[in-house]
Amino acid sequence: MNGEREIHHGVEFENPIGTPVLAAAAGTVVFAGDDSGGGLSPWPNFYGQAVVIEHHPAGWEQPLFTLYGHLSEMNVWEGEPVQVGQVIGAVGMSGSADGPHLHFEVRVGENTYASSRNPELWLTPRGGFGSLAGRLTTPTGENIPALPVNILPLNSDFPPLYLQTYEAGEALSTASLEENFAVWNLPAGRYRMEFIANGLHRLEITIHPGERTFVTP
Ligand SMILES: [Zn+2]
């Protein structure tokens, strides 16, 4: 936007207005309402009508939160328990949205904007798709921030992806992985990954269906 690449804390699922939105996992609704007063982000009415669900997955010490923004309808109330797959609302374009889509966000530990993580690694890839994540570092092991990374398909007509690593100071990575880039929805197949850090790096990677490929060149 305005020539800047600014971090977006969620992923967008473009769908027609009214498409049902389902709970990603079982939990309890902790927010269901209008974001016009702010509180969910640093800006008022960023998410429009939004639902936040708190989850306590087995084996996790911290709660997880999933956020569903820009809804046209909400079907749940604060305090209501929900099951995985339950319809909690419908796709809309309320709040700061250019068109109808679901904004989906994952927050770890507490329900704050600063606690959001890259949601791409929290989503199960669709059939025939796999995910890619990695950590690009300097020779001394420091994460390289805001580094452009090209992912070029070698045996499919899937469009090339132009990513960049997380910016410095962004706590977006999944703690157990410490990745600094990730993408969840690549068709299985071969890709060439390119980036420039101390010279041009080109490596071939394979994405397997239903699996995550982790790259640490
Ligand atoms: Zn969004």
Coordinates of N, CA and C and ligand atoms in Angstrom, one line a residue:
M1 N 0.8 -1.2 0.0 CA 0.0 0.0 0.0 C 0.9 1.2 0.0
N2 N 0.6 2.2 -0.9 CA 1.4 3.4 -1.0 C 2.9 3.1 -1.2
G3 N 3.2 2.1 -1.9 CA 4.6 1.7 -2.2 C 5.3 1.0 -1.1
E4 N 4.6 0.7 0.0 CA 5.2 0.1 1.1 C 4.7 -1.3 1.3
R5 N 5.6 -2.2 1.7 CA 5.1 -3.5 2.1 C 4.9 -3.6 3.6
E6 N 3.7 -3.5 4.0 CA 3.5 -3.5 5.4 C 2.9 -4.8 5.9
I7 N 3.3 -5.2 7.1 CA 2.9 -6.5 7.6 C 1.4 -6.6 7.7
H8 N 0.8 -7.7 7.4 CA -0.6 -8.0 7.6 C -0.7 -9.1 8.5
H9 N -1.4 -9.0 9.6 CA -1.4 -10.0 10.7 C -2.3 -11.2 10.4
G10 N -3.0 -11.2 9.3 CA -3.9 -12.3 9.1 C -3.8 -12.8 7.6
V11 N -4.5 -13.8 7.3 CA -4.7 -14.2 5.9 C -6.1 -14.0 5.5
E12 N -6.2 -13.7 4.1 CA -7.5 -13.3 3.6 C -8.1 -14.5 2.8
F13 N -9.3 -14.8 3.0 CA -10.0 -15.8 2.2 C -11.1 -15.1 1.5
E14 N -10.9 -14.9 0.2 CA -11.9 -14.2 -0.6 C -13.1 -15.1 -0.9
N15 N -14.3 -14.7 -0.6 CA -15.5 -15.5 -0.8 C -16.7 -14.5 -0.9
P16 N -17.7 -15.0 -1.5 CA -18.9 -14.1 -1.6 C -19.5 -13.8 -0.3
I17 N -20.1 -12.6 -0.2 CA -20.8 -12.2 1.1 C -21.8 -13.3 1.4
G18 N -21.9 -13.7 2.7 CA -22.8 -14.7 3.1 C -22.3 -16.1 3.2
T19 N -21.1 -16.3 2.6 CA -20.5 -17.6 2.8 C -20.3 -18.0 4.3
P20 N -20.7 -19.1 4.7 CA -20.6 -19.5 6.1 C -19.1 -19.5 6.6
V21 N -18.9 -19.0 7.8 CA -17.6 -19.0 8.4 C -17.6 -20.0 9.5
L22 N -16.7 -20.9 9.5 CA -16.7 -22.1 10.5 C -15.6 -21.9 11.5
A23 N -15.9 -22.3 12.7 CA -14.8 -22.3 13.8 C -13.7 -23.2 13.4
A24 N -12.5 -22.7 13.5 CA -11.3 -23.6 13.1 C -11.0 -24.7 14.1
A25 N -11.5 -24.5 15.4 CA -11.3 -25.5 16.4 C -12.3 -25.2 17.5
A26 N -12.5 -26.2 18.4 CA -13.4 -26.0 19.5 C -12.9 -25.0 20.5
G27 N -13.8 -24.3 21.1 CA -13.3 -23.3 22.1 C -14.5 -22.5 22.6
T28 N -14.2 -21.3 23.2 CA -15.2 -20.5 23.7 C -15.1 -19.1 23.1
V29 N -16.2 -18.5 22.7 CA -16.2 -17.2 22.1 C -15.9 -16.2 23.2
V30 N -14.9 -15.4 22.9 CA -14.5 -14.3 23.9 C -14.8 -12.9 23.4
F31 N -15.1 -12.8 22.1 CA -15.5 -11.6 21.5 C -16.4 -11.8 20.3
A32 N -17.5 -11.2 20.3 CA -18.4 -11.3 19.2 C -19.1 -9.9 19.1
G33 N -18.7 -9.1 18.2 CA -19.3 -7.8 18.1 C -18.6 -6.9 17.1
D34 N -18.9 -5.6 17.3 CA -18.4 -4.6 16.4 C -17.1 -4.0 17.0
D35 N -16.1 -3.9 16.1 CA -14.8 -3.4 16.5 C -14.7 -1.9 16.3
S36 N -15.9 -1.2 16.3 CA -15.8 0.2 16.0 C -15.1 1.0 17.1
G37 N -15.1 0.4 18.3 CA -14.4 1.1 19.4 C -13.0 0.7 19.5
G38 N -12.5 -0.1 18.5 CA -11.1 -0.6 18.6 C -10.9 -1.6 19.7
G39 N -9.7 -1.9 20.0 CA -9.5 -2.9 21.0 C -8.9 -4.2 20.5
L40 N -9.3 -4.5 19.3 CA -8.8 -5.7 18.6 C -7.5 -5.4 17.8
S41 N -7.3 -4.1 17.5 CA -6.1 -3.7 16.7 C -5.8 -2.3 17.1
P42 N -4.7 -1.7 16.7 CA -4.5 -0.3 17.0 C -5.4 0.7 16.4
W43 N -6.3 0.3 15.4 CA -7.1 1.2 14.7 C -8.6 0.9 14.9
P44 N -9.4 2.0 15.1 CA -10.8 1.7 15.3 C -11.5 1.1 14.1
N45 N -12.4 0.2 14.3 CA -13.2 -0.4 13.2 C -12.3 -1.1 12.1
F46 N -11.2 -1.6 12.5 CA -10.3 -2.3 11.5 C -11.0 -3.6 11.1
Y47 N -11.5 -4.4 12.0 CA -12.0 -5.7 11.7 C -13.5 -5.7 11.5
G48 N -14.2 -4.6 11.7 CA -15.6 -4.5 11.5 C -16.3 -5.5 12.5
Q49 N -17.3 -6.3 12.0 CA -17.9 -7.2 12.9 C -17.0 -8.4 13.0
A50 N -16.6 -8.8 14.2 CA -15.6 -9.8 14.4 C -15.9 -10.8 15.5
V51 N -15.4 -12.0 15.3 CA -15.5 -13.0 16.4 C -14.1 -13.5 16.8
V52 N -13.9 -13.6 18.1 CA -12.6 -14.2 18.5 C -13.0 -15.4 19.4
I53 N -12.3 -16.6 19.1 CA -12.6 -17.8 19.9 C -11.3 -18.1 20.6
E54 N -11.4 -18.5 21.9 CA -10.3 -18.9 22.7 C -10.2 -20.4 22.7
H55 N -9.0 -21.0 22.5 CA -8.9 -22.4 22.4 C -7.8 -22.9 23.5
H56 N -8.0 -24.0 24.0 CA -7.0 -24.6 24.9 C -6.7 -26.0 24.4
P57 N -5.8 -26.1 23.4 CA -5.5 -27.4 22.8 C -4.7 -28.2 23.8
A58 N -4.9 -29.5 23.8 CA -4.2 -30.4 24.7 C -2.7 -30.3 24.5
G59 N -1.9 -30.2 25.6 CA -0.5 -30.1 25.5 C 0.0 -28.7 25.4
W60 N -0.9 -27.7 25.3 CA -0.4 -26.3 25.2 C -0.6 -25.6 26.5
E61 N 0.5 -24.9 27.0 CA 0.3 -24.2 28.2 C -0.4 -22.9 28.0
Q62 N -0.2 -22.3 26.8 CA -0.8 -21.0 26.6 C -2.1 -21.2 25.8
P63 N -3.1 -20.3 26.0 CA -4.3 -20.3 25.2 C -4.0 -19.8 23.8
L64 N -4.7 -20.3 22.8 CA -4.7 -19.8 21.5 C -6.0 -19.1 21.2
F65 N -5.9 -18.1 20.3 CA -7.1 -17.4 19.9 C -7.1 -17.4 18.4
T66 N -8.3 -17.6 17.8 CA -8.5 -17.4 16.4 C -9.5 -16.2 16.2
L67 N -9.2 -15.4 15.2 CA -10.0 -14.1 15.0 C -10.6 -14.2 13.6
Y68 N -11.9 -13.9 13.5 CA -12.6 -13.9 12.2 C -13.1 -12.5 11.9
G69 N -12.6 -11.8 10.9 CA -13.0 -10.4 10.8 C -13.7 -10.1 9.5
H70 N -14.3 -8.9 9.5 CA -15.1 -8.3 8.3 C -16.4 -9.1 8.1
L71 N -17.0 -9.7 9.1 CA -18.2 -10.5 8.9 C -19.4 -9.7 8.6
S72 N -20.3 -10.3 7.9 CA -21.6 -9.7 7.6 C -22.7 -10.1 8.6
E73 N -22.4 -11.3 9.2 CA -23.4 -11.8 10.2 C -22.5 -12.5 11.3
M74 N -23.1 -12.5 12.5 CA -22.4 -13.2 13.6 C -23.5 -14.1 14.2
N75 N -23.2 -15.4 14.4 CA -24.2 -16.3 14.9 C -23.9 -16.8 16.3
V76 N -22.9 -16.2 17.0 CA -22.5 -16.6 18.3 C -22.5 -15.5 19.3
W77 N -22.5 -15.8 20.5 CA -22.4 -14.8 21.6 C -21.2 -15.0 22.4
E78 N -20.7 -13.9 23.1 CA -19.6 -14.0 24.0 C -19.9 -15.0 25.1
G79 N -19.0 -15.8 25.4 CA -19.2 -16.8 26.4 C -19.7 -18.1 25.9
E80 N -20.1 -18.2 24.6 CA -20.7 -19.4 24.1 C -19.6 -20.4 23.7
P81 N -19.8 -21.7 24.1 CA -18.8 -22.7 23.7 C -19.2 -23.1 22.2
V82 N -18.1 -23.3 21.4 CA -18.4 -23.7 20.0 C -17.6 -24.9 19.7
Q83 N -18.1 -25.7 18.7 CA -17.4 -26.9 18.3 C -16.6 -26.6 17.0
V84 N -15.7 -27.4 16.7 CA -14.9 -27.3 15.4 C -15.9 -27.4 14.3
G85 N -15.8 -26.5 13.3 CA -16.7 -26.6 12.1 C -18.1 -26.0 12.3
Q86 N -18.3 -25.5 13.5 CA -19.6 -24.8 13.8 C -19.7 -23.5 13.0
V87 N -20.8 -23.2 12.4 CA -21.0 -21.9 11.8 C -21.0 -20.8 12.8
I88 N -20.1 -19.8 12.7 CA -20.0 -18.8 13.7 C -20.5 -17.4 13.1
G89 N -20.5 -17.4 11.8 CA -20.9 -16.1 11.1 C -20.9 -16.3 9.6
A90 N -20.8 -15.1 8.9 CA -20.8 -15.2 7.5 C -19.9 -14.1 6.9
V91 N -19.2 -14.4 5.8 CA -18.3 -13.5 5.1 C -19.0 -12.2 4.8
G92 N -18.2 -11.1 5.0 CA -18.7 -9.8 4.7 C -17.6 -8.9 4.3
M93 N -17.8 -7.6 4.4 CA -16.7 -6.7 4.2 C -16.9 -5.5 5.1
S94 N -17.3 -5.8 6.4 CA -17.4 -4.7 7.4 C -16.0 -4.3 7.8
G95 N -15.9 -3.1 8.4 CA -14.6 -2.6 8.8 C -13.7 -2.2 7.6
S96 N -12.4 -2.4 7.8 CA -11.5 -1.9 6.7 C -11.2 -3.0 5.7
A97 N -12.1 -3.1 4.7 CA -12.1 -4.2 3.8 C -12.4 -3.7 2.4
D98 N -11.6 -4.0 1.4 CA -11.9 -3.5 0.0 C -12.9 -4.4 -0.7
G99 N -13.1 -5.6 -0.2 CA -14.1 -6.5 -0.9 C -14.4 -7.6 0.1
P100 N -15.4 -8.4 -0.3 CA -15.8 -9.5 0.7 C -14.7 -10.5 0.9
H101 N -14.3 -10.7 2.1 CA -13.4 -11.8 2.5 C -13.4 -12.0 4.0
L102 N -12.9 -13.2 4.3 CA -12.7 -13.5 5.7 C -11.3 -13.1 6.0
H103 N -11.1 -12.4 7.1 CA -9.7 -12.1 7.6 C -9.6 -13.1 8.8
F104 N -8.6 -14.0 8.7 CA -8.4 -15.0 9.7 C -7.0 -14.8 10.4
E105 N -7.0 -14.8 11.7 CA -5.8 -14.5 12.4 C -5.6 -15.5 13.6
V106 N -4.4 -15.8 13.9 CA -4.1 -16.6 15.1 C -3.3 -15.8 16.1
R107 N -3.7 -15.9 17.3 CA -3.0 -15.2 18.4 C -2.6 -16.2 19.5
V108 N -1.4 -16.0 20.0 CA -0.9 -16.9 21.0 C -0.7 -16.3 22.3
G109 N -1.2 -16.9 23.4 CA -1.0 -16.4 24.7 C -2.1 -15.4 25.2
E110 N -2.2 -14.3 24.4 CA -3.3 -13.4 24.8 C -3.9 -12.8 23.5
N111 N -5.1 -12.3 23.7 CA -5.9 -11.8 22.6 C -5.5 -10.3 22.3
T112 N -4.3 -10.1 21.8 CA -3.9 -8.8 21.4 C -3.3 -8.8 20.0
Y113 N -3.3 -7.7 19.4 CA -2.7 -7.5 18.0 C -1.3 -8.0 18.0
A114 N -0.5 -7.6 19.1 CA 0.9 -7.9 19.1 C 1.2 -9.4 19.3
S115 N 0.1 -10.1 19.7 CA 0.3 -11.6 19.9 C 0.0 -12.4 18.7
S116 N -0.3 -11.8 17.6 CA -0.7 -12.6 16.4 C 0.6 -13.2 15.8
R117 N 0.4 -14.4 15.2 CA 1.5 -15.1 14.6 C 1.1 -15.3 13.1
N118 N 2.1 -15.6 12.3 CA 1.7 -15.9 10.9 C 0.8 -17.1 10.8
P119 N -0.5 -16.9 10.4 CA -1.4 -18.0 10.5 C -1.2 -19.1 9.5
E120 N -0.3 -18.9 8.5 CA -0.2 -19.9 7.4 C 0.2 -21.2 7.9
L121 N 1.1 -21.3 8.9 CA 1.5 -22.6 9.4 C 0.6 -23.2 10.4
W122 N -0.5 -22.6 10.7 CA -1.5 -23.1 11.6 C -2.7 -23.7 10.8
L123 N -2.6 -23.6 9.5 CA -3.7 -24.1 8.7 C -3.2 -25.4 8.0
T124 N -4.1 -26.4 8.0 CA -3.8 -27.7 7.3 C -3.9 -27.5 5.8
P125 N -2.8 -27.8 5.0 CA -2.9 -27.6 3.6 C -4.0 -28.5 3.0
R126 N -4.6 -27.9 1.9 CA -5.7 -28.7 1.2 C -5.1 -29.9 0.6
G127 N -5.9 -30.8 0.1 CA -5.5 -32.1 -0.5 C -4.5 -31.7 -1.7
G128 N -3.4 -32.4 -1.8 CA -2.5 -32.2 -2.9 C -1.6 -31.0 -2.7
F129 N -1.7 -30.3 -1.6 CA -0.9 -29.1 -1.3 C 0.0 -29.4 -0.1
G130 N 1.1 -28.7 0.0 CA 1.9 -28.7 1.2 C 2.4 -27.4 1.6
S131 N 3.1 -27.3 2.7 CA 3.5 -25.9 3.1 C 5.1 -25.9 3.1
L132 N 5.5 -24.6 3.1 CA 7.0 -24.4 3.1 C 7.3 -23.3 4.1
A133 N 8.3 -23.6 4.9 CA 8.8 -22.6 5.9 C 10.3 -22.7 5.9
G134 N 10.9 -21.6 6.5 CA 12.3 -21.7 6.6 C 12.9 -20.5 7.4
R135 N 14.1 -20.6 7.6 CA 14.8 -19.6 8.4 C 16.1 -19.2 7.6
L136 N 16.1 -17.9 7.1 CA 17.2 -17.4 6.4 C 18.0 -16.5 7.3
T137 N 19.3 -16.9 7.5 CA 20.1 -16.2 8.5 C 21.4 -15.8 7.9
T138 N 22.1 -14.9 8.6 CA 23.4 -14.5 8.3 C 24.4 -15.6 8.7
P139 N 25.6 -15.6 8.2 CA 26.6 -16.6 8.6 C 26.7 -16.8 10.1
T140 N 26.4 -15.7 10.9 CA 26.5 -15.8 12.3 C 25.2 -16.2 13.0
G141 N 24.2 -16.5 12.2 CA 23.0 -17.1 12.7 C 21.9 -16.1 13.1
E142 N 22.1 -14.8 12.6 CA 21.0 -13.8 12.8 C 20.0 -13.9 11.7
N143 N 18.7 -13.8 12.1 CA 17.7 -13.8 11.1 C 17.9 -12.6 10.2
I144 N 17.7 -12.8 8.8 CA 17.8 -11.7 7.9 C 16.4 -11.1 7.7
P145 N 16.1 -9.8 8.1 CA 14.8 -9.3 8.0 C 14.5 -8.8 6.6
A146 N 13.2 -8.8 6.3 CA 12.6 -8.2 5.1 C 13.4 -8.6 3.8
L147 N 13.8 -9.8 3.7 CA 14.6 -10.3 2.6 C 13.6 -10.8 1.5
P148 N 13.7 -10.3 0.3 CA 12.8 -10.9 -0.8 C 13.2 -12.3 -1.1
V149 N 12.2 -13.2 -1.2 CA 12.4 -14.6 -1.5 C 11.4 -14.9 -2.6
N150 N 11.9 -15.5 -3.7 CA 11.1 -15.9 -4.8 C 10.9 -17.4 -4.8
I151 N 9.7 -17.8 -5.0 CA 9.4 -19.3 -5.1 C 8.8 -19.5 -6.4
L152 N 9.6 -20.2 -7.3 CA 9.2 -20.4 -8.7 C 8.8 -21.8 -9.0
P153 N 7.6 -22.1 -9.4 CA 7.2 -23.5 -9.7 C 7.9 -24.0 -10.9
L154 N 8.4 -25.2 -10.8 CA 9.2 -25.8 -11.9 C 8.3 -26.8 -12.7
N155 N 7.3 -27.4 -12.1 CA 6.5 -28.3 -12.9 C 5.0 -28.2 -12.7
S156 N 4.6 -26.9 -12.5 CA 3.1 -26.6 -12.5 C 2.9 -25.2 -13.0
D157 N 1.7 -24.8 -13.3 CA 1.5 -23.5 -13.8 C 1.0 -22.6 -12.6
F158 N 1.2 -23.1 -11.4 CA 0.9 -22.2 -10.2 C 1.7 -20.9 -10.4
P159 N 1.2 -19.8 -10.0 CA 1.9 -18.5 -10.2 C 3.1 -18.5 -9.3
P160 N 4.2 -17.8 -9.7 CA 5.3 -17.6 -8.8 C 4.9 -16.8 -7.6
L161 N 5.6 -17.0 -6.5 CA 5.3 -16.3 -5.3 C 6.5 -15.4 -4.9
Y162 N 6.2 -14.2 -4.6 CA 7.3 -13.3 -4.2 C 7.0 -12.9 -2.7
L163 N 7.8 -13.5 -1.9 CA 7.6 -13.4 -0.4 C 8.7 -12.4 0.1
Q164 N 8.6 -12.1 1.4 CA 9.8 -11.6 2.0 C 9.8 -12.1 3.5
T165 N 11.0 -12.2 4.0 CA 11.1 -12.6 5.4 C 10.5 -11.6 6.4
Y166 N 10.2 -12.1 7.6 CA 9.6 -11.2 8.5 C 10.5 -10.0 8.8
E167 N 9.8 -8.9 9.1 CA 10.6 -7.7 9.4 C 11.2 -7.9 10.8
A168 N 12.3 -7.1 11.1 CA 12.9 -7.1 12.4 C 11.8 -6.7 13.4
G169 N 11.8 -7.3 14.6 CA 11.0 -6.9 15.6 C 9.6 -7.5 15.6
E170 N 9.3 -8.2 14.5 CA 8.0 -8.8 14.4 C 8.0 -10.2 15.0
A171 N 7.2 -10.5 16.0 CA 7.2 -11.8 16.6 C 6.1 -12.7 16.0
L172 N 6.4 -12.9 14.7 CA 5.4 -13.7 13.9 C 5.6 -15.2 13.9
S173 N 6.8 -15.6 14.3 CA 7.1 -17.0 14.0 C 6.5 -17.9 15.0
T174 N 6.3 -19.1 14.6 CA 5.8 -20.2 15.5 C 7.0 -20.6 16.4
A175 N 6.8 -20.5 17.7 CA 7.9 -20.7 18.6 C 8.7 -21.9 18.3
S176 N 8.0 -23.0 18.0 CA 8.7 -24.3 17.9 C 9.5 -24.4 16.6
L177 N 9.3 -23.5 15.7 CA 10.0 -23.5 14.4 C 11.0 -22.4 14.2
E178 N 10.7 -21.3 14.8 CA 11.6 -20.1 14.6 C 11.8 -19.7 13.2
E179 N 10.8 -20.0 12.3 CA 10.9 -19.7 10.9 C 10.9 -18.1 10.7
N180 N 11.4 -17.6 9.6 CA 11.2 -16.2 9.3 C 10.5 -16.0 7.9
F181 N 10.0 -17.1 7.3 CA 9.1 -17.0 6.2 C 8.3 -18.3 6.2
A182 N 7.1 -18.2 5.6 CA 6.2 -19.4 5.6 C 5.1 -19.1 4.5
V183 N 4.7 -20.2 3.9 CA 3.6 -20.2 3.0 C 3.0 -21.6 3.1
W184 N 1.6 -21.7 3.1 CA 1.0 -22.9 3.5 C 0.4 -23.7 2.3
N185 N 0.2 -23.0 1.2 CA -0.7 -23.6 0.1 C 0.0 -23.7 -1.2
L186 N 1.1 -24.5 -1.2 CA 1.8 -24.8 -2.5 C 1.4 -26.1 -3.0
P187 N 1.0 -26.2 -4.3 CA 0.8 -27.5 -4.9 C 2.0 -28.4 -4.8
A188 N 1.8 -29.7 -4.5 CA 3.0 -30.6 -4.4 C 3.8 -30.5 -5.7
G189 N 5.1 -30.6 -5.6 CA 5.9 -30.5 -6.8 C 7.2 -29.9 -6.5
R190 N 7.9 -29.5 -7.6 CA 9.3 -29.0 -7.4 C 9.3 -27.5 -7.7
Y191 N 10.1 -26.8 -6.9 CA 10.2 -25.3 -7.0 C 11.6 -24.9 -7.0
R192 N 11.9 -23.7 -7.5 CA 13.2 -23.1 -7.3 C 13.0 -21.9 -6.4
M193 N 13.8 -21.9 -5.4 CA 13.8 -20.8 -4.4 C 15.0 -19.9 -4.6
E194 N 14.8 -18.6 -4.7 CA 15.9 -17.7 -5.0 C 15.8 -16.6 -3.9
F195 N 17.0 -16.2 -3.5 CA 17.1 -15.0 -2.7 C 18.6 -14.5 -2.7
I196 N 18.8 -13.3 -2.4 CA 20.1 -12.7 -2.5 C 20.6 -12.3 -1.1
A197 N 21.6 -13.0 -0.6 CA 22.2 -12.7 0.7 C 23.7 -13.1 0.6
N198 N 24.6 -12.2 0.5 CA 25.9 -12.6 0.2 C 26.0 -13.3 -1.1
G199 N 25.4 -12.8 -2.1 CA 25.3 -13.4 -3.4 C 24.0 -14.1 -3.7
L200 N 23.8 -14.5 -4.9 CA 22.5 -15.1 -5.3 C 22.5 -16.6 -4.9
H201 N 21.4 -16.9 -4.2 CA 21.2 -18.3 -3.8 C 20.1 -18.9 -4.6
R202 N 20.3 -20.1 -5.1 CA 19.2 -20.7 -5.9 C 19.2 -22.2 -5.4
L203 N 18.0 -22.6 -4.9 CA 18.0 -24.0 -4.5 C 16.7 -24.6 -4.9
E204 N 16.7 -25.9 -5.2 CA 15.5 -26.6 -5.6 C 14.9 -27.3 -4.4
I205 N 13.6 -27.1 -4.3 CA 12.9 -27.7 -3.1 C 11.8 -28.5 -3.6
T206 N 11.4 -29.5 -2.9 CA 10.2 -30.3 -3.2 C 9.2 -30.2 -2.1
I207 N 7.9 -30.0 -2.6 CA 6.8 -29.9 -1.7 C 6.0 -31.2 -1.8
H208 N 5.8 -31.8 -0.7 CA 5.0 -33.1 -0.6 C 3.6 -32.8 -0.1
P209 N 2.6 -33.5 -0.6 CA 1.2 -33.2 -0.2 C 1.1 -33.5 1.3
G210 N 0.4 -32.6 2.0 CA 0.1 -32.7 3.4 C 1.3 -32.6 4.3
E211 N 2.5 -32.2 3.8 CA 3.7 -32.1 4.6 C 4.2 -30.7 4.6
R212 N 5.1 -30.4 5.6 CA 5.8 -29.1 5.6 C 7.2 -29.4 5.2
T213 N 7.7 -28.6 4.3 CA 9.2 -28.6 3.9 C 9.8 -27.4 4.7
F214 N 10.9 -27.7 5.4 CA 11.6 -26.6 6.1 C 12.9 -26.4 5.5
V215 N 13.2 -25.1 5.2 CA 14.5 -24.8 4.5 C 15.4 -24.0 5.4
T216 N 16.6 -24.5 5.6 CA 17.6 -23.7 6.3 C 18.9 -23.8 5.5
P217 N 19.0 -22.9 4.4 CA 20.1 -23.1 3.5 C 21.5 -23.0 4.2
Ligands
ZN1 ZN -6.9 -9.1 6.4

